[in-house]
CSV table of C-alpha atoms and ligand atoms in Angstrom, one decimal:
chain,number,residue,atom,x,y,z
F,385,MET,CA,-141.0,34.3,2.2
F,386,SER,CA,-144.4,33.0,3.1
F,387,GLU,CA,-145.0,29.6,4.7
F,388,GLU,CA,-147.2,28.6,1.7
F,389,PHE,CA,-146.1,26.7,-1.4
F,390,ALA,CA,-147.6,26.3,-4.9
F,391,ARG,CA,-147.6,22.7,-6.0
F,392,LEU,CA,-146.8,21.8,-9.6
F,393,THR,CA,-147.5,18.2,-10.7
F,394,ILE,CA,-145.7,16.9,-13.8
F,395,GLY,CA,-146.3,13.3,-14.4
F,396,ASP,CA,-146.0,11.5,-11.1
F,397,THR,CA,-143.9,14.1,-9.4
F,398,THR,CA,-145.1,17.1,-7.5
F,399,TYR,CA,-142.8,20.0,-7.0
F,400,LYS,CA,-143.2,22.6,-4.2
F,401,LEU,CA,-142.7,26.2,-5.4
F,402,PRO,CA,-142.1,28.8,-2.8
F,403,ILE,CA,-144.6,31.8,-2.6
F,404,ILE,CA,-143.0,35.2,-2.0
F,405,GLU,CA,-145.0,38.1,-0.6
F,406,ALA,CA,-144.6,41.7,-1.5
F,407,SER,CA,-144.6,44.4,1.2
F,408,THR,CA,-148.0,45.4,-0.1
F,409,GLY,CA,-149.5,41.9,0.0
F,410,GLU,CA,-149.2,40.7,-3.6
F,411,ARG,CA,-147.8,37.2,-4.0
F,412,ALA,CA,-145.6,35.6,-6.5
F,413,VAL,CA,-144.7,32.0,-7.3
F,414,ASP,CA,-140.9,31.7,-7.1
F,415,ILE,CA,-139.8,29.7,-10.2
F,416,ARG,CA,-136.1,30.5,-10.0
F,417,ASN,CA,-135.2,26.9,-9.4
F,418,LEU,CA,-137.8,25.5,-11.8
F,419,LEU,CA,-135.4,24.6,-14.6
F,420,LYS,CA,-132.9,23.0,-12.3
F,421,GLU,CA,-135.6,20.9,-10.5
F,422,THR,CA,-137.9,20.0,-13.4
F,423,GLY,CA,-136.0,20.6,-16.6
F,424,LEU,CA,-138.8,22.8,-17.8
F,425,ILE,CA,-138.9,26.5,-18.6
F,426,THR,CA,-141.9,28.8,-18.5
F,427,LEU,CA,-143.2,30.6,-21.7
F,428,ASP,CA,-144.5,34.1,-21.2
F,429,SER,CA,-144.2,36.2,-24.4
F,430,GLY,CA,-144.7,39.9,-23.6
F,431,TYR,CA,-144.0,39.1,-19.9
F,432,MET,CA,-147.6,39.2,-19.0
F,433,ASN,CA,-147.0,37.3,-15.8
F,434,THR,CA,-143.3,37.4,-15.2
F,435,GLY,CA,-141.8,39.5,-12.4
F,436,ALA,CA,-138.2,40.2,-13.5
F,437,CYS,CA,-137.0,41.7,-10.2
F,438,THR,CA,-137.9,42.9,-6.7
F,439,SER,CA,-137.9,46.6,-6.3
F,440,SER,CA,-138.6,49.2,-3.7
F,441,ILE,CA,-139.0,52.2,-6.0
F,442,THR,CA,-142.5,52.3,-7.3
F,443,TYR,CA,-145.8,50.6,-6.3
F,444,LEU,CA,-148.5,50.3,-8.7
F,445,ASP,CA,-152.0,48.7,-8.3
F,446,GLY,CA,-153.6,48.6,-11.7
F,447,LYS,CA,-157.0,47.5,-10.4
F,448,GLU,CA,-157.3,50.3,-7.8
F,449,GLY,CA,-155.5,52.9,-10.0
F,450,ILE,CA,-152.8,53.5,-7.4
F,451,LEU,CA,-149.3,54.8,-8.1
F,452,ASN,CA,-146.8,55.5,-5.4
F,453,TYR,CA,-143.1,56.5,-5.6
F,454,ARG,CA,-141.1,55.3,-2.6
F,455,GLY,CA,-144.4,55.0,-0.7
F,456,TYR,CA,-145.8,58.5,-1.5
F,457,ARG,CA,-149.0,58.9,-3.5
F,458,ILE,CA,-148.5,60.3,-6.9
F,459,GLU,CA,-151.4,62.8,-6.3
F,460,ASP,CA,-149.6,64.3,-3.2
F,461,LEU,CA,-146.3,64.5,-5.1
F,462,ALA,CA,-147.8,66.1,-8.2
F,463,GLU,CA,-149.7,68.6,-6.1
F,464,ASN,CA,-146.9,69.7,-3.7
F,465,CYS,CA,-143.4,69.0,-5.2
F,466,SER,CA,-141.1,70.2,-7.9
F,467,PHE,CA,-139.7,67.7,-10.3
F,468,THR,CA,-136.3,68.1,-8.8
F,469,GLU,CA,-137.6,67.1,-5.4
F,470,VAL,CA,-139.3,64.0,-6.8
F,471,ALA,CA,-136.2,63.1,-8.7
F,472,TYR,CA,-134.3,63.3,-5.5
F,473,LEU,CA,-136.9,61.1,-3.8
F,474,ILE,CA,-136.7,58.5,-6.5
F,475,LEU,CA,-133.0,58.4,-6.6
F,476,HIS,CA,-132.3,58.5,-2.9
F,477,GLY,CA,-135.3,56.8,-1.4
F,478,ASP,CA,-136.5,59.6,0.9
F,479,LEU,CA,-137.8,63.1,0.4
F,480,PRO,CA,-134.9,65.6,0.7
F,481,THR,CA,-134.3,67.9,3.6
F,482,PHE,CA,-134.3,71.6,2.8
F,483,GLU,CA,-130.4,71.6,2.7
F,484,ALA,CA,-130.3,68.4,0.6
F,485,LEU,CA,-132.7,69.8,-2.0
F,486,LYS,CA,-130.7,73.0,-2.1
F,487,SER,CA,-127.5,71.1,-2.8
F,488,PHE,CA,-129.2,68.9,-5.4
F,489,ARG,CA,-130.5,72.0,-7.2
F,490,GLN,CA,-127.0,73.4,-7.2
F,491,ASP,CA,-125.9,70.2,-8.8
F,492,MET,CA,-128.5,70.6,-11.5
F,493,ARG,CA,-127.0,74.0,-12.3
F,494,ARG,CA,-123.4,73.0,-11.8
F,495,PHE,CA,-123.6,70.1,-14.3
F,496,ALA,CA,-125.9,71.7,-16.8
F,497,LEU,CA,-123.3,72.6,-19.4
F,498,LEU,CA,-122.1,70.1,-22.1
F,499,HIS,CA,-118.5,69.8,-22.9
F,500,GLU,CA,-118.0,72.3,-25.7
F,501,ASP,CA,-116.7,69.6,-28.1
F,502,MET,CA,-120.1,67.9,-27.9
F,503,ILE,CA,-121.8,71.0,-29.3
F,504,HIS,CA,-120.3,70.0,-32.7
F,505,PHE,CA,-122.4,66.8,-32.6
F,506,PHE,CA,-125.5,68.8,-33.1
F,507,ASP,CA,-124.1,70.3,-36.3
F,508,SER,CA,-123.6,66.8,-37.8
F,509,TYR,CA,-127.3,65.9,-38.0
F,510,PRO,CA,-129.4,66.7,-41.1
F,511,PRO,CA,-132.1,69.4,-40.9
F,512,ASN,CA,-135.3,68.1,-39.3
F,513,ALA,CA,-133.4,65.3,-37.5
F,514,SER,CA,-135.5,63.5,-35.0
F,515,PRO,CA,-134.9,64.9,-31.5
F,516,MET,CA,-135.4,61.4,-30.0
F,517,SER,CA,-132.5,60.1,-32.1
F,518,ILE,CA,-130.3,63.0,-31.2
F,519,LEU,CA,-131.1,62.4,-27.5
F,520,SER,CA,-130.4,58.7,-27.6
F,521,THR,CA,-127.0,59.1,-29.4
F,522,THR,CA,-125.8,62.1,-27.4
F,523,VAL,CA,-126.7,60.5,-24.0
F,524,ASN,CA,-124.7,57.5,-25.1
F,525,ALA,CA,-121.7,59.7,-26.0
F,526,LEU,CA,-121.7,61.4,-22.6
F,527,HIS,CA,-119.8,58.4,-21.4
F,528,ASN,CA,-116.8,59.5,-23.5
F,529,TYR,CA,-116.7,62.9,-21.8
F,530,TYR,CA,-117.9,62.1,-18.3
F,531,PRO,CA,-117.0,58.4,-17.5
F,532,GLU,CA,-119.2,57.3,-14.7
F,533,MET,CA,-117.7,57.0,-11.3
F,534,ASN,CA,-118.5,54.5,-8.6
F,535,GLU,CA,-118.7,55.2,-4.9
F,536,SER,CA,-115.2,53.9,-4.1
F,537,GLU,CA,-113.6,56.2,-6.6
F,538,ASP,CA,-115.3,59.3,-5.5
F,539,PRO,CA,-115.7,60.4,-1.8
F,540,TYR,CA,-118.8,62.5,-2.7
F,541,GLY,CA,-120.7,59.5,-4.0
F,542,GLY,CA,-119.8,58.6,-7.5
F,543,TYR,CA,-123.1,57.3,-8.8
F,544,THR,CA,-124.8,60.2,-7.1
F,545,VAL,CA,-122.7,62.6,-9.1
F,546,THR,CA,-123.2,60.6,-12.3
F,547,ALA,CA,-127.0,60.6,-11.8
F,548,ALA,CA,-127.0,64.4,-11.2
F,549,ARG,CA,-124.9,65.0,-14.3
F,550,LEU,CA,-127.2,62.9,-16.4
F,551,LEU,CA,-130.3,64.7,-15.1
F,552,ALA,CA,-128.8,68.1,-15.7
F,553,LYS,CA,-127.1,67.4,-19.1
F,554,THR,CA,-130.0,65.4,-20.6
F,555,ARG,CA,-132.2,68.4,-20.1
F,556,THR,CA,-129.6,70.5,-22.0
F,557,ILE,CA,-129.3,67.9,-24.8
F,558,ALA,CA,-133.1,67.7,-25.1
F,559,ALA,CA,-133.4,71.5,-25.6
F,560,PHE,CA,-130.4,71.6,-27.9
F,561,SER,CA,-131.9,68.8,-30.0
F,562,TYR,CA,-135.0,70.9,-30.6
F,563,LYS,CA,-133.0,74.1,-31.4
F,564,LYS,CA,-131.0,72.0,-33.9
F,565,SER,CA,-134.2,70.5,-35.4
F,566,ILE,CA,-135.5,74.0,-36.2
F,567,GLY,CA,-132.1,75.4,-37.2
F,568,HIS,CA,-131.9,78.0,-34.4
F,569,PRO,CA,-128.8,78.9,-32.4
F,570,LEU,CA,-128.4,76.9,-29.2
F,571,VAL,CA,-129.3,78.6,-25.9
F,572,TYR,CA,-127.0,77.7,-23.0
F,573,PRO,CA,-128.3,76.8,-19.6
F,574,SER,CA,-128.6,79.6,-17.1
F,575,PRO,CA,-127.1,79.3,-13.6
F,576,ARG,CA,-129.9,81.4,-12.2
F,577,MET,CA,-132.9,79.3,-13.2
F,578,ASN,CA,-134.5,76.3,-11.7
F,579,TYR,CA,-134.8,73.0,-13.6
F,580,CYS,CA,-138.0,73.6,-15.5
F,581,GLU,CA,-137.5,77.3,-16.1
F,582,ASN,CA,-134.1,76.5,-17.5
F,583,PHE,CA,-135.5,74.0,-19.9
F,584,LEU,CA,-138.2,76.2,-21.2
F,585,ASN,CA,-135.7,79.1,-21.6
F,586,MET,CA,-133.3,76.9,-23.6
F,587,MET,CA,-136.2,75.8,-25.8
F,588,PHE,CA,-137.8,79.2,-26.5
F,589,ASP,CA,-135.3,82.0,-25.9
F,590,ARG,CA,-134.2,83.5,-29.2
F,591,PRO,CA,-131.7,86.3,-30.1
F,592,ASN,CA,-133.6,89.6,-29.9
F,593,LEU,CA,-136.7,87.8,-28.6
F,594,PRO,CA,-136.0,86.9,-24.9
F,595,TYR,CA,-138.3,84.2,-23.5
F,596,LYS,CA,-140.5,85.4,-20.7
F,597,ILE,CA,-140.9,82.7,-18.0
F,598,ILE,CA,-144.6,81.9,-17.5
F,599,PRO,CA,-145.1,80.5,-14.0
F,600,GLU,CA,-148.1,78.4,-15.1
F,601,ALA,CA,-146.1,76.8,-17.8
F,602,VAL,CA,-143.3,76.0,-15.4
F,603,SER,CA,-145.8,74.5,-13.0
F,604,ALA,CA,-147.5,72.4,-15.7
F,605,LEU,CA,-144.1,71.1,-16.8
F,606,ASN,CA,-143.1,70.2,-13.3
F,607,LYS,CA,-146.4,68.2,-12.9
F,608,LEU,CA,-146.0,66.4,-16.2
F,609,LEU,CA,-142.4,65.4,-15.5
F,610,ILE,CA,-143.3,64.2,-12.0
F,611,LEU,CA,-146.1,62.0,-13.4
F,612,HIS,CA,-143.7,60.3,-15.8
F,613,ALA,CA,-140.8,60.0,-13.3
F,614,ASP,CA,-141.1,56.2,-12.8
F,615,HIS,CA,-143.5,53.5,-13.7
F,616,GLU,CA,-141.8,50.3,-12.5
F,617,GLN,CA,-140.9,47.5,-15.0
F,618,ASN,CA,-142.3,48.9,-18.3
F,619,CYS,CA,-140.6,48.4,-21.7
F,620,SER,CA,-138.0,51.1,-21.5
F,621,THR,CA,-137.2,50.6,-17.8
F,622,SER,CA,-136.8,46.8,-18.4
F,623,THR,CA,-134.5,47.7,-21.3
F,624,VAL,CA,-132.4,49.9,-19.1
F,625,ARG,CA,-132.1,47.1,-16.5
F,626,LEU,CA,-131.4,44.4,-19.2
F,627,VAL,CA,-128.7,46.4,-20.9
F,628,GLY,CA,-127.2,47.4,-17.5
F,629,SER,CA,-127.2,43.7,-16.4
F,630,SER,CA,-124.5,43.0,-19.0
F,631,GLY,CA,-122.2,45.5,-17.2
F,632,ALA,CA,-122.8,48.2,-19.8
F,633,ASN,CA,-122.3,51.7,-18.4
F,634,LEU,CA,-125.2,53.9,-17.1
F,635,TYR,CA,-125.2,56.2,-20.2
F,636,ALA,CA,-125.4,53.3,-22.6
F,637,SER,CA,-128.2,51.8,-20.6
F,638,ILE,CA,-130.2,55.0,-20.5
F,639,SER,CA,-129.6,55.6,-24.2
F,640,SER,CA,-131.2,52.2,-24.8
F,641,GLY,CA,-134.1,53.2,-22.6
F,642,VAL,CA,-134.6,56.3,-24.8
F,643,SER,CA,-134.7,54.0,-27.9
F,644,ALA,CA,-137.2,51.7,-26.3
F,645,LEU,CA,-139.4,54.6,-25.2
F,646,TRP,CA,-139.5,55.9,-28.8
F,647,GLY,CA,-142.1,53.5,-30.1
F,648,PRO,CA,-145.7,54.5,-30.6
F,649,LEU,CA,-146.9,51.8,-28.2
F,650,HIS,CA,-144.8,53.4,-25.4
F,651,GLY,CA,-143.4,56.9,-25.1
F,652,GLY,CA,-144.2,57.8,-28.7
F,653,ALA,CA,-147.9,57.5,-27.9
F,654,ASN,CA,-148.3,61.1,-26.8
F,655,GLN,CA,-147.1,62.3,-30.2
F,656,ALA,CA,-149.4,59.8,-31.9
F,657,VAL,CA,-152.3,61.0,-29.8
F,658,ILE,CA,-152.0,64.5,-31.2
F,659,GLU,CA,-151.7,63.3,-34.7
F,660,MET,CA,-154.8,61.1,-34.2
F,661,LEU,CA,-156.8,64.1,-32.8
F,662,GLU,CA,-155.6,66.3,-35.7
F,663,ASN,CA,-156.8,63.7,-38.1
F,664,ILE,CA,-160.2,63.5,-36.5
F,665,TYR,CA,-160.5,67.2,-36.5
F,666,ALA,CA,-159.4,67.5,-40.2
F,667,ASP,CA,-161.9,64.7,-41.0
F,668,ASN,CA,-164.9,66.9,-40.0
F,669,LYS,CA,-164.9,65.3,-36.6
F,670,ASP,CA,-165.8,61.9,-37.9
F,671,PHE,CA,-165.3,60.1,-34.6
F,672,GLU,CA,-167.2,57.0,-35.6
F,673,LYS,CA,-164.8,56.4,-38.5
F,674,TYR,CA,-161.8,56.2,-36.2
F,675,ILE,CA,-163.6,54.3,-33.5
F,676,SER,CA,-164.8,51.7,-36.0
F,677,LYS,CA,-161.3,51.4,-37.4
F,678,ALA,CA,-159.9,50.8,-33.9
F,679,LYS,CA,-162.6,48.1,-33.3
F,680,ASP,CA,-162.0,46.4,-36.7
F,681,LYS,CA,-159.9,43.2,-36.1
F,682,ASN,CA,-158.7,43.4,-39.7
F,683,ASP,CA,-157.4,46.8,-39.3
F,684,PRO,CA,-154.2,47.3,-37.2
F,685,TYR,CA,-155.3,50.9,-36.3
F,686,ARG,CA,-155.7,51.6,-32.6
F,687,LEU,CA,-157.0,54.6,-30.7
F,688,THR,CA,-153.7,55.8,-29.3
F,689,GLY,CA,-153.9,57.0,-25.7
F,690,PHE,CA,-156.4,54.3,-24.7
F,691,GLY,CA,-155.5,51.1,-22.9
F,692,HIS,CA,-152.7,50.1,-20.6
F,693,ARG,CA,-151.0,46.8,-19.8
F,694,VAL,CA,-151.4,47.2,-16.0
F,695,TYR,CA,-154.2,49.8,-15.4
F,696,LYS,CA,-157.5,48.1,-15.9
F,697,THR,CA,-159.8,50.6,-14.1
F,698,PHE,CA,-158.1,54.0,-14.7
F,699,ASP,CA,-154.7,55.5,-15.0
F,700,PRO,CA,-154.2,57.8,-12.0
F,701,ARG,CA,-151.8,59.9,-14.0
F,702,ALA,CA,-154.4,60.5,-16.7
F,703,LYS,CA,-156.9,61.8,-14.1
F,704,ILE,CA,-154.4,64.3,-12.7
F,705,ILE,CA,-153.4,65.4,-16.2
F,706,LYS,CA,-156.9,65.9,-17.3
F,707,ASN,CA,-157.6,68.3,-14.4
F,708,ALA,CA,-154.3,70.1,-15.0
F,709,CYS,CA,-155.3,70.5,-18.6
F,710,ASP,CA,-158.5,72.3,-17.7
F,711,ASP,CA,-156.6,74.5,-15.2
F,712,ILE,CA,-153.8,75.5,-17.6
F,713,PHE,CA,-156.2,76.2,-20.5
F,714,GLU,CA,-158.3,78.5,-18.2
F,715,ILE,CA,-155.2,80.3,-16.7
F,716,LEU,CA,-153.5,80.8,-20.1
F,717,ASP,CA,-156.8,81.6,-21.8
F,718,ILE,CA,-156.1,79.0,-24.5
F,719,ASN,CA,-158.7,77.7,-26.9
F,720,ASP,CA,-157.5,74.5,-28.5
F,721,PRO,CA,-160.0,72.6,-30.6
F,722,LEU,CA,-158.0,69.4,-30.0
F,723,LEU,CA,-159.0,69.5,-26.3
F,724,ASP,CA,-162.7,69.4,-27.2
F,725,ILE,CA,-162.0,66.6,-29.7
F,726,ALA,CA,-160.1,64.7,-26.9
F,727,LYS,CA,-163.0,65.1,-24.5
F,728,GLU,CA,-165.6,64.0,-26.9
F,729,LEU,CA,-163.6,61.0,-28.0
F,730,GLU,CA,-163.1,60.0,-24.4
F,731,GLU,CA,-166.9,60.4,-23.8
F,732,ARG,CA,-167.8,58.3,-26.8
F,733,VAL,CA,-165.2,55.6,-26.0
F,734,SER,CA,-166.4,55.4,-22.3
F,735,ASN,CA,-169.9,54.5,-23.6
F,736,ASP,CA,-168.7,52.0,-26.2
F,737,GLN,CA,-169.1,48.3,-25.3
F,738,TYR,CA,-165.9,47.3,-27.1
F,739,PHE,CA,-163.8,49.5,-25.0
F,740,ILE,CA,-165.7,48.9,-21.8
F,741,GLU,CA,-165.3,45.1,-22.1
F,742,ARG,CA,-161.6,45.4,-22.6
F,743,ASN,CA,-161.1,47.9,-19.8
F,744,LEU,CA,-159.6,50.5,-22.2
F,745,TYR,CA,-159.4,53.9,-20.5
F,746,PRO,CA,-157.4,57.0,-21.3
F,747,ASN,CA,-153.8,56.5,-20.3
F,748,VAL,CA,-151.1,59.1,-19.3
F,749,ASP,CA,-150.4,60.0,-22.9
F,750,PHE,CA,-154.0,60.9,-23.8
F,751,TYR,CA,-154.0,64.4,-22.3
F,752,SER,CA,-150.3,65.1,-21.8
F,753,GLY,CA,-149.7,66.1,-25.4
F,754,ILE,CA,-152.5,68.7,-25.2
F,755,ILE,CA,-150.8,70.3,-22.2
F,756,TYR,CA,-147.4,70.2,-23.9
F,757,ARG,CA,-149.0,72.0,-26.9
F,758,ALA,CA,-150.5,74.6,-24.6
F,759,ILE,CA,-147.0,75.5,-23.2
F,760,GLY,CA,-145.5,75.6,-26.7
F,761,ILE,CA,-143.7,72.2,-26.9
F,762,PRO,CA,-143.8,70.9,-30.5
F,763,THR,CA,-145.2,67.5,-31.2
F,764,ASN,CA,-142.0,65.8,-32.2
F,765,MET,CA,-140.5,66.7,-28.8
F,766,PHE,CA,-143.2,64.9,-26.8
F,767,PRO,CA,-141.4,61.6,-26.5
F,768,VAL,CA,-138.3,63.6,-25.5
F,769,MET,CA,-140.3,65.2,-22.7
F,770,PHE,CA,-141.4,61.7,-21.6
F,771,ALA,CA,-137.7,60.6,-21.5
F,772,LEU,CA,-136.7,63.7,-19.5
F,773,GLY,CA,-139.4,62.9,-16.9
F,774,ARG,CA,-138.5,59.2,-16.8
F,775,LEU,CA,-134.8,59.7,-16.3
F,776,PRO,CA,-134.8,59.6,-12.5
F,777,GLY,CA,-136.7,56.3,-12.6
F,778,TRP,CA,-134.4,54.8,-15.1
F,779,ILE,CA,-131.3,55.8,-13.1
F,780,ALA,CA,-132.8,54.5,-9.8
F,781,GLN,CA,-133.8,51.2,-11.4
F,782,TRP,CA,-130.4,50.8,-12.9
F,783,THR,CA,-128.7,51.5,-9.6
F,784,GLU,CA,-131.1,49.1,-7.8
F,785,MET,CA,-130.3,46.4,-10.3
F,786,LYS,CA,-126.6,46.9,-9.6
F,787,GLU,CA,-127.0,46.9,-5.9
F,788,ASP,CA,-129.0,43.7,-6.0
F,789,ARG,CA,-126.1,42.2,-8.0
F,790,THR,CA,-128.7,41.0,-10.6
F,791,ARG,CA,-127.5,38.3,-12.9
F,792,ILE,CA,-127.2,39.1,-16.6
F,793,GLY,CA,-130.7,39.1,-18.2
F,794,ARG,CA,-131.1,36.2,-20.5
F,795,PRO,CA,-134.6,34.9,-21.2
F,796,ARG,CA,-135.1,31.4,-22.6
F,797,GLN,CA,-137.1,30.4,-25.7
F,798,LEU,CA,-139.0,27.4,-27.1
F,799,TYR,CA,-137.4,26.6,-30.5
F,800,ILE,CA,-140.0,25.9,-33.1
F,801,GLY,CA,-137.8,25.7,-36.2
F,802,HIS,CA,-136.3,22.7,-38.1
F,803,PRO,CA,-134.9,19.9,-36.2
F,804,GLN,CA,-131.3,19.3,-37.0
F,805,ARG,CA,-130.9,18.4,-40.6
F,806,GLU,CA,-128.1,17.3,-42.9
F,807,PHE,CA,-126.1,20.0,-44.7
F,808,ILE,CA,-126.1,19.8,-48.5
F,809,ALA,CA,-123.3,21.5,-50.4
F,810,ILE,CA,-124.5,24.2,-52.9
F,811,LYS,CA,-123.4,22.2,-55.9
F,812,ASP,CA,-125.8,19.4,-54.9
F,813,ARG,CA,-128.8,21.6,-54.0
F,814,GLY,CA,-130.3,21.7,-57.5
X,2065,ACO,N1,-157.6,50.7,-29.4
X,2065,ACO,C1,-158.4,49.7,-29.8
X,2065,ACO,N2,-158.3,48.5,-29.3
X,2065,ACO,C2,-157.3,48.3,-28.3
X,2065,ACO,C3,-156.5,49.3,-27.8
X,2065,ACO,C4,-156.7,50.6,-28.4
X,2065,ACO,N3,-156.0,51.6,-28.0
X,2065,ACO,N4,-155.7,48.9,-26.9
X,2065,ACO,C5,-156.0,47.6,-26.7
X,2065,ACO,N5,-157.0,47.2,-27.6
X,2065,ACO,C6,-157.6,45.9,-27.7
X,2065,ACO,C7,-156.8,44.9,-28.4
X,2065,ACO,O1,-157.1,44.8,-29.8
X,2065,ACO,C8,-157.2,43.6,-27.7
X,2065,ACO,O2,-158.4,43.2,-28.2
X,2065,ACO,P1,-158.8,41.6,-28.3
X,2065,ACO,O3,-158.7,41.1,-26.9
X,2065,ACO,O4,-160.1,41.6,-28.9
X,2065,ACO,O5,-157.7,41.0,-29.2
X,2065,ACO,C9,-157.4,44.0,-26.2
X,2065,ACO,O6,-157.8,45.4,-26.3
X,2065,ACO,C10,-156.2,43.9,-25.3
X,2065,ACO,O7,-155.1,44.6,-25.9
X,2065,ACO,P2,-153.6,44.1,-25.9
X,2065,ACO,O8,-152.9,44.7,-27.1
X,2065,ACO,O9,-153.5,42.6,-25.7
X,2065,ACO,O10,-153.1,44.8,-24.5
X,2065,ACO,P3,-151.6,45.0,-24.1
X,2065,ACO,O11,-151.6,45.1,-22.6
X,2065,ACO,O12,-150.7,44.1,-24.8
X,2065,ACO,O13,-151.2,46.5,-24.7
X,2065,ACO,C11,-151.1,48.8,-25.0
X,2065,ACO,C12,-151.3,47.7,-24.0
X,2065,ACO,C13,-149.9,48.6,-25.8
X,2065,ACO,C14,-151.0,50.1,-24.2
X,2065,ACO,C15,-152.4,48.9,-25.9
X,2065,ACO,O14,-153.5,49.1,-25.1
X,2065,ACO,C16,-152.3,49.9,-27.0
X,2065,ACO,O15,-151.8,49.6,-28.1
X,2065,ACO,N6,-152.7,51.2,-26.7
X,2065,ACO,C17,-152.5,52.3,-27.7
X,2065,ACO,C18,-151.1,52.8,-27.6
X,2065,ACO,C19,-150.9,53.6,-26.4
X,2065,ACO,O16,-151.7,54.5,-26.0
X,2065,ACO,N7,-149.7,53.4,-25.7
X,2065,ACO,C20,-149.3,54.2,-24.5
X,2065,ACO,C21,-149.3,53.3,-23.4
X,2065,ACO,S1,-149.0,54.2,-21.9
X,2065,ACO,C22,-147.3,54.3,-21.9
X,2065,ACO,O17,-146.5,53.6,-22.4
X,2065,ACO,C23,-146.9,55.4,-21.1
């Protein structure tokens, strides 16, 4: 806590509000006692200014375009680590030793299977069922088969086991949801493959047509999952914390996070980007039509993949993904017209006063869909890929919330409806 105070004057009374300092220097006015002392609440729809917790997982500086997990730069992690290594870092707070990583990888293999009874769930969905809906409900149902353990029940670290299970099984559920959506037989996880290889194999292996692992695809997938692994208090993570704050179990909380991620303003954006680029392409590359629609205040249309609540200079993840995009297209010798459309759209937007004035730059979703396409992931699976990447972050944030003994989340409101009025029985209402 800093020595400084903010002063709030209401009428004749001045209140002193403590200033709290973050380890990286940002400061916050502590209003936790505001209601008790002044009788007033604060109003902050969309939580533009409200810090909901303290956290030691992810540091983000939107002005400088900095993103660190547990103190490590995202650029270093994306360049040098596997997703499993980063997941360990996010969950445990430190990079793993060689032995710890080996054991964590074994957990990913050991826990990869689903209880065989759960396989029937996949048969109950209609054809073309949305993979995001299957993911959300099946993750929730894991609780019935693998009740979470806490540390006191389990000498090997209960939550650690539950977290490893969730990571391993959610990958299996994600791949099964895709196989189900195209009516193909499910491919079970292999005990011989690493995390990303296993996922790609479960997605693309077919009877009589074995999937050949492409190292460049594995490496691109690792990078994308790392870049999505946590992003502090966004909509889905806040949902996970809020649901968990009621005492709901980890699976239920993560399942709610999946639902929150689904929307096109959040994790559904990568799918919407591809649809937007396809529309521009099909419309004879009429960029101006779409840019004008996005600028028209009477039209709700937006250029998906541009803008971010916290990044106001650039999104560091978008920068890494754009470079990765060029690399993978060159290595795999792919020619996708949507990549050219994306680059031209970015160029036009970067020179347009409307977007410049509002600090609207490409976000993580702008180029990620193009890479997913390049490695064969279908568009309706993009939000699922995002969820898979975000999983370590959600689990770590949920665990931190528990450890901090956070109170149940319960925002206030300003009521603007009718004052109390007299009830009139239906026979007298006319
Ligand atoms: N296209 C056109 N105009 C936009 C866009 C866009 N993509 N994004 C913001 N604006 C405009 C708004 O109309 C508003 O203009 P105004 O000040 O004249 O009213 C201004 O920029 C500020 O926008 P807000 O909606 O107030 O910004 P907010 O922080 O609430 O929203 C969001 C951020 C949701 C990401 C927004 O920029 C958006 O809708 N982008 C497109 C969807 C998208 O790409 N989402 C993925 C985000 S990244 C992620 O979740 C991983």
